[in-house]
XYZ file of C-alpha atoms in Angstrom:
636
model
C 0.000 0.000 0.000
C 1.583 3.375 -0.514
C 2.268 4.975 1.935
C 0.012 8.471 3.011
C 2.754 11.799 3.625
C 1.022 13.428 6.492
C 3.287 16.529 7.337
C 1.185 18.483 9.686
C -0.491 17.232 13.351
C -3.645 16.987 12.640
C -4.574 13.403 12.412
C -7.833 12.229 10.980
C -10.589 9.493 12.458
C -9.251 6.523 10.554
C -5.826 7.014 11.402
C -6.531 7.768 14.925
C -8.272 4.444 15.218
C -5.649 2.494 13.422
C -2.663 4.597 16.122
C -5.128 2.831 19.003
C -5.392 -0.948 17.098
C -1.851 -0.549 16.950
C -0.774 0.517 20.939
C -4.140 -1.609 21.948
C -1.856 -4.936 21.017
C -0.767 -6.936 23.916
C 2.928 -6.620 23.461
C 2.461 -2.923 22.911
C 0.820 -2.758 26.210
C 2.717 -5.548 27.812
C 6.461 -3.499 26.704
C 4.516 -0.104 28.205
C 3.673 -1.540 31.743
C 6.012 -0.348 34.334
C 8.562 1.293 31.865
C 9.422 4.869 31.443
C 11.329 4.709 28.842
C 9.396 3.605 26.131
C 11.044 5.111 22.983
C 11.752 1.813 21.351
C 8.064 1.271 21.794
C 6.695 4.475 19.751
C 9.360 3.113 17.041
C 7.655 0.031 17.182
C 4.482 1.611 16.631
C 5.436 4.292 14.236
C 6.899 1.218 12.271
C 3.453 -0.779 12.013
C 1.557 2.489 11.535
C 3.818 2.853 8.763
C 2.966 -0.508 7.232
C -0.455 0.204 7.208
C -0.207 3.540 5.119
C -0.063 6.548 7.616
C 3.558 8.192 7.597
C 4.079 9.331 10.822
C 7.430 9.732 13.303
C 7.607 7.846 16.734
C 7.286 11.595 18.440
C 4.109 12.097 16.650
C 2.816 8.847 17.713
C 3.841 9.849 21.248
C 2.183 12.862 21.368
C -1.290 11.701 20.142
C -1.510 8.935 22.738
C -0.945 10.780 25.292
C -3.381 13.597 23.820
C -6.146 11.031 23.583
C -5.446 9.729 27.011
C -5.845 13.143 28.428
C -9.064 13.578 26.995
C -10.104 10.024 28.206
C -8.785 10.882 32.168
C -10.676 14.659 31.426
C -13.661 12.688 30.084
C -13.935 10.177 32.563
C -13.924 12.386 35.438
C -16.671 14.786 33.449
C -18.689 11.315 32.956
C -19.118 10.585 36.540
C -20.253 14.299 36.893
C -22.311 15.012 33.876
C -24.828 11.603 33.876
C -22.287 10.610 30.401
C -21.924 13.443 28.569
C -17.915 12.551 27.932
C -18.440 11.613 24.635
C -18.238 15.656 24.112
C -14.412 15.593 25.522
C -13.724 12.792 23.799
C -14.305 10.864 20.889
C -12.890 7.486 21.269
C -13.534 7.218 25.040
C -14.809 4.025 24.336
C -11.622 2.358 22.977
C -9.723 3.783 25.353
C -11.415 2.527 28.196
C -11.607 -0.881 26.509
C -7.549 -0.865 26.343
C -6.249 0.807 29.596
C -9.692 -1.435 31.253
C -7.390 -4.791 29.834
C -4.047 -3.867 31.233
C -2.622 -6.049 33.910
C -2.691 -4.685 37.498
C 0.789 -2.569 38.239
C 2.856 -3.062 41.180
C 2.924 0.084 43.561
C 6.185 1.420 41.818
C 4.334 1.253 38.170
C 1.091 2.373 39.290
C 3.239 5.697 40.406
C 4.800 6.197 37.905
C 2.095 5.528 35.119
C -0.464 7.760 37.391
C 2.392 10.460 37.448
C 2.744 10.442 33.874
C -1.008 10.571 33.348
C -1.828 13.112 36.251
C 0.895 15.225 34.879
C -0.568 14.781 31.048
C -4.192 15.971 32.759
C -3.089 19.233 34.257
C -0.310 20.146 31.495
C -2.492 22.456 29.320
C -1.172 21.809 26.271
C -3.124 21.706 22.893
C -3.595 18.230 21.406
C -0.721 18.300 19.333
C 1.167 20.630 20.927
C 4.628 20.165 22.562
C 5.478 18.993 26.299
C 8.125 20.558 27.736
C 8.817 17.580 30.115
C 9.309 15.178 27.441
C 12.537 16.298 25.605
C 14.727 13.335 26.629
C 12.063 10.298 24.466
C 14.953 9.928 21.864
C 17.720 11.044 24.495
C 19.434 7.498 24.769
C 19.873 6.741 21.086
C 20.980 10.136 20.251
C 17.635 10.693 17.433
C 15.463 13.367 17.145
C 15.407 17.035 17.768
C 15.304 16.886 21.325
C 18.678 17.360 24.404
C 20.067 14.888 26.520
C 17.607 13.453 29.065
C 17.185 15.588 32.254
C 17.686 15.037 36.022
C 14.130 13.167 36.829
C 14.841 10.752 33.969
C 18.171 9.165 34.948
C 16.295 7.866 37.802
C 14.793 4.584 35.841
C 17.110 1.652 34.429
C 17.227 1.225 30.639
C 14.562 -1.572 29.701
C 16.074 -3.958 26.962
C 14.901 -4.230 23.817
C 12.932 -5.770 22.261
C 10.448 -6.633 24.991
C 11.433 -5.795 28.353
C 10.284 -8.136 31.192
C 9.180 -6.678 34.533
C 11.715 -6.095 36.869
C 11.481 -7.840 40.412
C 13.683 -8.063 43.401
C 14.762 -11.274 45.106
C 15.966 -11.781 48.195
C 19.565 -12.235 46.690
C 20.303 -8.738 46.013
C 17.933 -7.628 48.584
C 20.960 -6.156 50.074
C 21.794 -3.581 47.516
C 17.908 -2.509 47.604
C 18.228 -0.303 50.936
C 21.146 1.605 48.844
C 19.008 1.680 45.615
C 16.292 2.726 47.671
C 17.875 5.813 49.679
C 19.215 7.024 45.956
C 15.860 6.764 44.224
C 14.283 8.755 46.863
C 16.941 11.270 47.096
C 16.499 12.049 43.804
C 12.863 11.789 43.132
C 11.344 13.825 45.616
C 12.291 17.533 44.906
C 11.128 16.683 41.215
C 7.628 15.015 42.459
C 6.995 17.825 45.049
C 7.803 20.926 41.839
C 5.543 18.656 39.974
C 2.407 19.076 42.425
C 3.591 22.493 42.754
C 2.793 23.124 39.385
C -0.765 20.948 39.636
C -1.760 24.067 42.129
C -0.807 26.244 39.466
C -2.908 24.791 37.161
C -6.026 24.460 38.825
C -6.252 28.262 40.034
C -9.489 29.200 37.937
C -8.957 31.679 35.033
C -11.945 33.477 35.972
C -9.904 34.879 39.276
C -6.780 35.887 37.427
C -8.764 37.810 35.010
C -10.699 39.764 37.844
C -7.373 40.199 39.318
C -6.003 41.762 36.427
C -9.441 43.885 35.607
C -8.963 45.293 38.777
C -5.647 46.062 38.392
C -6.146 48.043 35.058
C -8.726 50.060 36.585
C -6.477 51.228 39.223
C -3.776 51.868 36.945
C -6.294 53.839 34.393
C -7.995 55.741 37.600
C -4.707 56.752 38.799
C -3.353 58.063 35.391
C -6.558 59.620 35.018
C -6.159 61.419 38.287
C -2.823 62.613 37.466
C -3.622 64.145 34.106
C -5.786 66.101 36.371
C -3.900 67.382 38.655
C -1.435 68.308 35.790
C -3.788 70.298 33.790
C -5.426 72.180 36.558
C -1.721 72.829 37.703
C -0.807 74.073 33.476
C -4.437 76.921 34.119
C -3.262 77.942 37.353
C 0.242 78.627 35.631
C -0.843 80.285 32.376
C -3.783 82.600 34.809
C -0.879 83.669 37.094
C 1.237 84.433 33.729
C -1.934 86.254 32.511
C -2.234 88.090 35.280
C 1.166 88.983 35.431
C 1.410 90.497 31.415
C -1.566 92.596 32.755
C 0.288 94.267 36.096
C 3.196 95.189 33.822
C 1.037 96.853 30.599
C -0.500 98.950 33.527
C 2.979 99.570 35.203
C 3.879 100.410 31.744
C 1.327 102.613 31.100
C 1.636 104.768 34.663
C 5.502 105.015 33.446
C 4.653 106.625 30.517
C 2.085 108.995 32.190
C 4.786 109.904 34.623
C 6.904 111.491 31.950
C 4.177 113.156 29.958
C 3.854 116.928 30.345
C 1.180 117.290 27.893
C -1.304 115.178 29.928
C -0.874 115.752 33.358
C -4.715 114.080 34.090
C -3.650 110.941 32.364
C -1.101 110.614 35.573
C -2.896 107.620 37.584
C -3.660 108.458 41.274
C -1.437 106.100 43.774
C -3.411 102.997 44.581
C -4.037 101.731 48.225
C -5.067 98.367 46.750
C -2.211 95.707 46.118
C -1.676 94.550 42.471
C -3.048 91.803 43.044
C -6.310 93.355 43.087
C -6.882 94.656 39.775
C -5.669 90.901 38.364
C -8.413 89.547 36.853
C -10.649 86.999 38.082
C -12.354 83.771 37.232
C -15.856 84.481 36.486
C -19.057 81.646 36.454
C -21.683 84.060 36.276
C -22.159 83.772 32.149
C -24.081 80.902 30.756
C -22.095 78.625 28.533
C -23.799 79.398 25.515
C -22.820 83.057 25.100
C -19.081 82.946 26.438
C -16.106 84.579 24.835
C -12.843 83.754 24.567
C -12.463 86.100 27.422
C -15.514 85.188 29.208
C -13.835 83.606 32.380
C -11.928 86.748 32.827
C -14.164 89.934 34.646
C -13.001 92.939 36.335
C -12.993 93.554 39.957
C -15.730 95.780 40.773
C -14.807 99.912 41.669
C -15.508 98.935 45.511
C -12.220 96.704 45.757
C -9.953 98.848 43.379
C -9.403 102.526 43.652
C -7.679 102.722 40.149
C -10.643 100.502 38.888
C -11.825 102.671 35.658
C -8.795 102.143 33.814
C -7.103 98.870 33.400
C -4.936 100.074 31.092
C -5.993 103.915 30.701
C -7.057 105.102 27.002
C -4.816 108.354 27.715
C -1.980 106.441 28.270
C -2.521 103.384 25.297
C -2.777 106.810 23.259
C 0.110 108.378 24.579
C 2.124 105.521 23.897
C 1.269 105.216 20.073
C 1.686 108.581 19.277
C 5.019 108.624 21.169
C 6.105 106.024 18.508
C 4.500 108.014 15.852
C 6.381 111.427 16.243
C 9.943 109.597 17.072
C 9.800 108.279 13.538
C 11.382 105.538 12.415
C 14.614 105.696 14.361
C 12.232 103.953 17.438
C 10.093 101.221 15.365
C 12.248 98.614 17.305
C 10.902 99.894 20.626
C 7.448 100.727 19.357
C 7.327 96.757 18.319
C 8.209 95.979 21.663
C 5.334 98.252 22.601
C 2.525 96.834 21.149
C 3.371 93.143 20.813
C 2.516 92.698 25.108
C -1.039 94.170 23.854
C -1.248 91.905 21.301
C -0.574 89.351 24.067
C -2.798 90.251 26.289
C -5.302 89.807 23.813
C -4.630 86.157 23.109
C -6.283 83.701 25.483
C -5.289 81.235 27.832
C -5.913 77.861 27.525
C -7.682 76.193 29.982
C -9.976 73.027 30.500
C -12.563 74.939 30.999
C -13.371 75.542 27.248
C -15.496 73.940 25.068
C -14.642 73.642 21.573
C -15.187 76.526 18.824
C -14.901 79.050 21.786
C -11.479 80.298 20.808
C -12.580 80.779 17.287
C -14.836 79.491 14.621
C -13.142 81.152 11.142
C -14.959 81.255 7.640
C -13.474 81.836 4.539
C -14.944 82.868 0.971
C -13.429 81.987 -1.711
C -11.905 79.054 -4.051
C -13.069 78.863 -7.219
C -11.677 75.858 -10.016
C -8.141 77.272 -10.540
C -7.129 79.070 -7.090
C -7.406 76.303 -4.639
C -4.407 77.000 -2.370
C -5.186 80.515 -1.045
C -8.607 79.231 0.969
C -6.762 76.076 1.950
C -3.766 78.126 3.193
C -5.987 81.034 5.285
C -8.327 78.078 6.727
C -4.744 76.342 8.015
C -3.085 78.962 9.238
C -6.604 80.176 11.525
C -6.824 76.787 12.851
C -2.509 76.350 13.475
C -2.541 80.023 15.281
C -5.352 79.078 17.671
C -8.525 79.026 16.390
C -10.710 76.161 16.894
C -12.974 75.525 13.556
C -12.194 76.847 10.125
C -14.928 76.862 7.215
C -14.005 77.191 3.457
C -16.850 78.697 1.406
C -16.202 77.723 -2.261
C -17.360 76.392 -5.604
C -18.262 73.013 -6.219
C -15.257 72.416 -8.376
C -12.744 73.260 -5.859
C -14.506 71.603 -2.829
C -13.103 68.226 -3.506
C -9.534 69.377 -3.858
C -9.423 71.319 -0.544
C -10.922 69.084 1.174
C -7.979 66.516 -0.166
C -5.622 69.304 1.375
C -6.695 68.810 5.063
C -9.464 66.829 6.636
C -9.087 69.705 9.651
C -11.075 71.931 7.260
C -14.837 72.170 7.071
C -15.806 72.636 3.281
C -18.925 73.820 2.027
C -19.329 73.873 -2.046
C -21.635 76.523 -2.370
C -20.413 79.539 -3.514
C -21.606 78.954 -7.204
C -24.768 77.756 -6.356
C -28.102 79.933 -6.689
C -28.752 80.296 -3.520
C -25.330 80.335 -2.598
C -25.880 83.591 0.007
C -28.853 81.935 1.855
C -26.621 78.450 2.544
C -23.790 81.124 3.405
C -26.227 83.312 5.968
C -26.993 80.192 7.956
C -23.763 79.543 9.102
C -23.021 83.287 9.844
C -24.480 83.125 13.395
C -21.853 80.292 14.106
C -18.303 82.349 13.390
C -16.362 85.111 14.577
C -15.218 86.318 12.084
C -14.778 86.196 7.792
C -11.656 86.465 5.325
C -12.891 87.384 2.279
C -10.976 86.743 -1.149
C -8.683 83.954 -1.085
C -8.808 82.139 -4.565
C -12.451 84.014 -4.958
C -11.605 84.489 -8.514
C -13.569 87.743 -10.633
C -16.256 86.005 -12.260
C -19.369 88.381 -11.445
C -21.249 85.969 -9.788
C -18.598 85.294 -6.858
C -17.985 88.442 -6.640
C -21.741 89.628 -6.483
C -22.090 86.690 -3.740
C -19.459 87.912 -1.811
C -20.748 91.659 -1.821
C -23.710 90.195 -0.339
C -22.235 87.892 2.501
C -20.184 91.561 3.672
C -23.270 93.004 3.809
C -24.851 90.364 6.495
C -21.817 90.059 8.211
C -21.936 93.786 8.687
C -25.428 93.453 9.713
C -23.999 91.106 12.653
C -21.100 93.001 13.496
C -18.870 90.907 12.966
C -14.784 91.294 11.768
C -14.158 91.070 8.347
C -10.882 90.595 6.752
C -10.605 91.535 3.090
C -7.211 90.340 0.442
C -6.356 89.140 -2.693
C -9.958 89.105 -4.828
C -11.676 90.667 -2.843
C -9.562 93.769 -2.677
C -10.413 93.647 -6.327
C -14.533 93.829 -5.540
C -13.275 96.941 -3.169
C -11.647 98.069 -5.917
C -14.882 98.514 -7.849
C -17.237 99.049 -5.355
C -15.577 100.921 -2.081
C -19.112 100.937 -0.625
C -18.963 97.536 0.530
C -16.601 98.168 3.482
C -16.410 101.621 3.223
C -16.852 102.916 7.593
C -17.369 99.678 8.877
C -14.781 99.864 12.017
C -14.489 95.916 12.091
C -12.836 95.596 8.637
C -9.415 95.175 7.808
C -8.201 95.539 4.454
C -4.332 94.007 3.440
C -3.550 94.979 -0.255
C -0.080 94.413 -1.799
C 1.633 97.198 -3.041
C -0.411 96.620 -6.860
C -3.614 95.922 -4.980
C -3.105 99.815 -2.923
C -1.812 101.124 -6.192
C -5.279 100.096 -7.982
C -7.576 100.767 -5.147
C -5.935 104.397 -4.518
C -5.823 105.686 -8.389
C -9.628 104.478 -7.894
C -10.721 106.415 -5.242
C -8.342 109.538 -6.097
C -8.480 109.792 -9.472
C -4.975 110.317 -9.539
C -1.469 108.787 -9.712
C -0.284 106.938 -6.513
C 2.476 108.915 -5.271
C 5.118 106.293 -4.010
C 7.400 108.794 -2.218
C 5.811 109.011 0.722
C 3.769 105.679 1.729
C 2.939 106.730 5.290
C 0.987 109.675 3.886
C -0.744 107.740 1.213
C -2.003 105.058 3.235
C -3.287 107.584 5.933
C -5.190 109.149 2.943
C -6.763 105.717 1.648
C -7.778 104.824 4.928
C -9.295 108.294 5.606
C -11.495 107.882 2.626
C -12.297 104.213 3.288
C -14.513 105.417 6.779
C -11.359 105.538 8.520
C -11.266 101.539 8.320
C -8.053 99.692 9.486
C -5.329 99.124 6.105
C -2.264 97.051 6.296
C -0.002 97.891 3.503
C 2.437 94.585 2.787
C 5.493 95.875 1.279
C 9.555 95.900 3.242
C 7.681 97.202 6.533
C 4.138 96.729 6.756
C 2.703 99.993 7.224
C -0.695 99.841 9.656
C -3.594 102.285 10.018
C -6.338 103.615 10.954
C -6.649 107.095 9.306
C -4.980 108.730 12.344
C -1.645 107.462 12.985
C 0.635 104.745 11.079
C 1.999 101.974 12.724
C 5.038 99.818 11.252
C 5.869 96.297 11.776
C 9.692 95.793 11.517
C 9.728 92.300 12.726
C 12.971 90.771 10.667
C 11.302 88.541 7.711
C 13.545 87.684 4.692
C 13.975 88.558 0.679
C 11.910 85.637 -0.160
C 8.114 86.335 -1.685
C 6.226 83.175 -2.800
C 2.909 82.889 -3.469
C -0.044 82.299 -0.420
C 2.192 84.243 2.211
C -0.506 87.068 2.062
C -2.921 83.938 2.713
C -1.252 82.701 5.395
C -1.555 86.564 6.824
C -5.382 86.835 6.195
C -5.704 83.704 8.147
C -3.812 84.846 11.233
C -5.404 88.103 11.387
C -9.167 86.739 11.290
C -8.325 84.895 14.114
C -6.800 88.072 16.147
C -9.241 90.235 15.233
C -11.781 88.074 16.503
C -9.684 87.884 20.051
C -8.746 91.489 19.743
C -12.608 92.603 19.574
C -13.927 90.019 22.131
C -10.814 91.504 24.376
C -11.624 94.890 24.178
C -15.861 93.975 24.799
C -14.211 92.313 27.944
C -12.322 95.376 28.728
C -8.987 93.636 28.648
C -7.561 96.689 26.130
C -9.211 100.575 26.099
C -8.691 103.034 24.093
C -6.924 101.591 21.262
C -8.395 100.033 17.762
C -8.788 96.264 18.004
C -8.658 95.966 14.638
C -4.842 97.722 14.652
C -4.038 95.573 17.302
C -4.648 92.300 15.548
C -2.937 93.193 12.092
C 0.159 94.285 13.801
C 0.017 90.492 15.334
C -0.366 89.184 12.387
C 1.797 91.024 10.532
C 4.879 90.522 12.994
C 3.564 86.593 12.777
C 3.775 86.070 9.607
C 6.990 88.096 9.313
C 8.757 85.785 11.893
C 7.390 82.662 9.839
C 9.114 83.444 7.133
C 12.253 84.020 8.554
C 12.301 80.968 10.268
C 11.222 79.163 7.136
C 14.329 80.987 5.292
C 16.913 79.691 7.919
C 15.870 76.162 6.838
C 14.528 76.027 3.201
C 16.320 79.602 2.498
C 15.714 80.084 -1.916
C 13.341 77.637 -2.366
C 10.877 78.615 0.980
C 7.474 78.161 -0.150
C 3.942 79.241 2.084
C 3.644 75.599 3.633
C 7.543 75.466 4.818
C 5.775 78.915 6.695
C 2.763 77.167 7.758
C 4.841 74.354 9.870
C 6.689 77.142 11.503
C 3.527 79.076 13.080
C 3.925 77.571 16.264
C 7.450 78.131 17.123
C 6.966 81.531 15.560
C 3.735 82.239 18.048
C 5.292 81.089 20.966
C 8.696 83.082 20.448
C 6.812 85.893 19.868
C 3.575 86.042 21.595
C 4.046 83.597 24.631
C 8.147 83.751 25.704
């Protein structure tokens, strides 16, 4: 018969049956009795299994007996138990019994150490065909098979002879070496047999108590972590309120200093306070319902009974002072004057705390993105959302949608801007931001441009900031009506964009000698509205005084950096005007505020960006460095 290759160990029924025919024969059983080494005898049967067409070693063979009579000893004991239900644990219970049922009676020393062998095979644990780790030595004394020399408990028991050993008695002739034989065997047995029931415990301690063990374990572990992160964040708000509150004493110290040494405004000089400092720090405030809280909400100011100097946190006379001390030193002090108003533009930005929910530090919409301008929206949304604020919304065609949204899955993208009722899906999201950046990638086609006209004119409605660049510059361009006096807009036109929108309203040549004068005289026509000129120094104002930002940038001009600045500042202007509602600044423009923090941010980002990329810098090497750039310049 030819022989079947069986190379795995799984065995099937018939060749189960024929491995039992085979070890069921009474010199199979007869060589077994009393023996532990029995390797000869699993050659024996691997041999006959052999003849009759299964190809399997003696190890194999091994194994799967003592599999089978693990089942039967697990089966047995569940029969007695269970009213016969063992035919579940085992499938040929019935031969088994009938062979290990016709096996001679062992003497005491067998009967130990066949029970030892079986009790050990009941309690091991391993799968059917797995491996024992006590059984390494079975081919030990003829030097086969994959396993090491035999171990310590095996050298115990005599070699039987092959082919059929005989059962070993004593007579009373060498009765006198027995004692010796006796004292040894014990010597060296018992250790072994006690680590053996040792490991019987072991086995029997149920599962289901280890696992409630280690349950209970995790949830101390995870309770305790828990508690910790706790702790560690209420111990980062106490830290950044105390640094809060510090920024604050020092913009009023600074502001008393420079009353001090004015002689033009002697009633600007703050009266000497009776109060400590610590007083006029502000305060954590629960009194406003969630709903209608500010980024600035949990900060109130102490009420005129507690503070003497309580009218003026920071006094308009002196915020004034200060500005127009930069303005008539000139540019010889625009290094100082930075220094000046970045710790306003500080104070502006909130804290984090826990204590937030999310969107309350800024919920940022953007119109624009059309089918070929893509970027700019994608880079304003970005940089909102990397300098702080908490949702950004992209407002744009239903070509482009699919491409920014491929950009960023941070970015909430609504195709709509080319639809027919594009400013009705627009005007019910309105009540949800802060503010709007208008232009990015809007594109001139008279529709987007008539759509966007109409969302300015809501937003105005709402009073809320608007920040207007690239296209839409070009619909102010055309129609200065749109923004024209509304105090919340902020308008940041390159030097071709002022060029176009200053011939337009002056009907006359831009006169590039002087920028500081032309950009007072665009802004005083615009309603007075805030105007950031981008150029070697940003020039900022209002219509009364110009501001420049000399924050160090770098000769390299790529395309979406005036993006990355529209973003920035509709996230400060929102903070800068929910600041100065809380009556964290007085006296100065919010508006002004925010584009110089911009402005210097954006600046710094693109110096950093240089020192890395330097020629071949592009708007998203800037983008990754708006964090490092924020907190060297805003939180340090």
């Amino acid at each position: 018969m030819q022989a079947t290759t069986t190379r795995g160990f799984l065995w099937s029924d018939v060749e189960t049956r024929t491995l039992l025919n085979i070890w069921g024969e009474q010199d199979i059983q007869t060589a077994l009795d009393g023996n532990f080494r029995n390797s000869f005898v699993y050659r024996d049967v691997a041999r006959r299994l052999g003849a009759m067409g299964f190809d399997r070693t003696p190890e194999q063979c091994r194994v799967r007996i003592k599999s089978l009579k693990r089942q039967f000893l697990l089966a047995k004991e569940g029969n007695l138990r269970n009213n016969g239900q063992y035919h579940k644990i085992s499938k040929f219970y019935d031969i088994m019994e009938s062979i290990l049922s016709s096996r001679a009676v062992l003497d005491p020393q067998e009967m130990m150490i066949e029970g030892g062998a079986a009790g050990e095979e009941a309690v091991d644990g391993l799968e059917e065909d797995g491996e024992d780790p006590h059984d390494h030595d079975v081919y030990s004394e003829t030097g086969e098979g994959p396993y090491p020399a035999e171990t310590e408990v095996k050298l115990e028991y005599p070699t039987v002879p092959i082919p059929i050993p005989v059962k070993v008695t004593v007579s009373n002739n060498n009765s006198s070496l027995k004692p010796h034989n006796n004292s040894s065997h014990s010597a060296t047995t018992t250790p072994v047999r006690a680590a053996k029931r040792t490991r019987k415990r072991r086995a029997n301690f149920p599962m289901e108590k280890l696992m409630e063990q280690f349950l209970e374990q995790s949830a101390q572990a995870e309770d305790g972590f828990y508690r910790m992160e706790e702790q560690r964040q209420q111990a980062e708000d106490r830290r950044r309120e105390a640094e809060h509150s510090r920024e604050l004493h020092m913009l009023q110290m600074l502001g008393q200093m420079f009353s001090s040494i004015s002689t033009s405004r002697p009633s600007s000089v703050a009266t000497p306070c009776k109060a400590p400092p610590a007083a006029r720090a502000p305060v954590i405030s629960s009194a406003s319902p969630s709903h209608t809280r500010g980024p600035f909400s949990h900060l109130r100011q102490p009420s005129p009974q507690t503070d003497c100097c309580s009218q003026k946190l920071l006094s308009s006379d002196t915020q004034a002072l200060v500005f127009e001390r930069y303005h008539s030193l000139g540019s010889a002090s625009q290094r100082i004057m930075d220094d000046d108003i970045l710790p306003l533009v500080k104070s502006v930005i909130p804290p984090l705390t826990s204590k937030k929910h999310k969107g309350q530090d800024g919920r940022i919409g953007i119109i624009g993105g059309c089918k070929d301008y893509t970027g700019a929206p994608y880079f304003a949304a970005i940089s909102a959302l990397k300098v702080g604020a908490d949702l950004s919304h992209v407002f744009c065609t239903k070509d482009a949608a699919t491409v920014i949204k491929s950009y960023s899955p941070e970015l909430i993208v609504h195709p709509v801007l080319d639809s027919p009722n594009a400013v009705e899906e627009i005007d019910k999201w309105l009540p949800r931001l802060h503010s709007l950046v208008v232009g990015p990638g809007l594109g001139r086609e008279d529709v987007l441009l008539r759509t966007a006209k109409e969302v300015i004119e809501k937003c105005k409605a709402r009073d809320i900031p608007i920040v207007i660049d690239a296209d839409g510059l070009w619909l102010v361009t055309q129609q200065p009506s749109v923004i024209q006096g509304y105090q919340k807009g902020i308008l940041t036109p390159n030097f071709m964009e002022f060029t176009r929108l200053y011939e337009a309203l002056h009907h006359e040549s831009f006169d590039s000698s002087d920028y500081q004068r032309s950009v007072l005289q665009l802004s005083a026509m615009m309603g007075n509205i805030t105007l950031v000129l981008k150029g070697e120094q940003d020039l900022i104002t209002d219509g009364s005084k110009v501001y420049s930002c000399s924050v160090v940038g770098s000769g390299r001009r790529c395309g979406g950096q005036g993006d990355l600045l529209s973003g920035s500042m509709g996230v400060l202007a929102h903070w800068a005007h929910a600041a100065s509602t809380a009556g964290i600044i007085r006296g100065v423009n919010p508006s002004m505020v925010a584009a110089f923090g911009a402005c210097a941010l954006t600046r710094q980002c693109n110096s950093q960006a240089f020192q890395h990329h330097g020629r071949s810098t592009t708007t998203s090497d800037m983008i990754q460095e708006i964090g490092l750039a924020f907190k060297k310049l805003f939180e340090s």
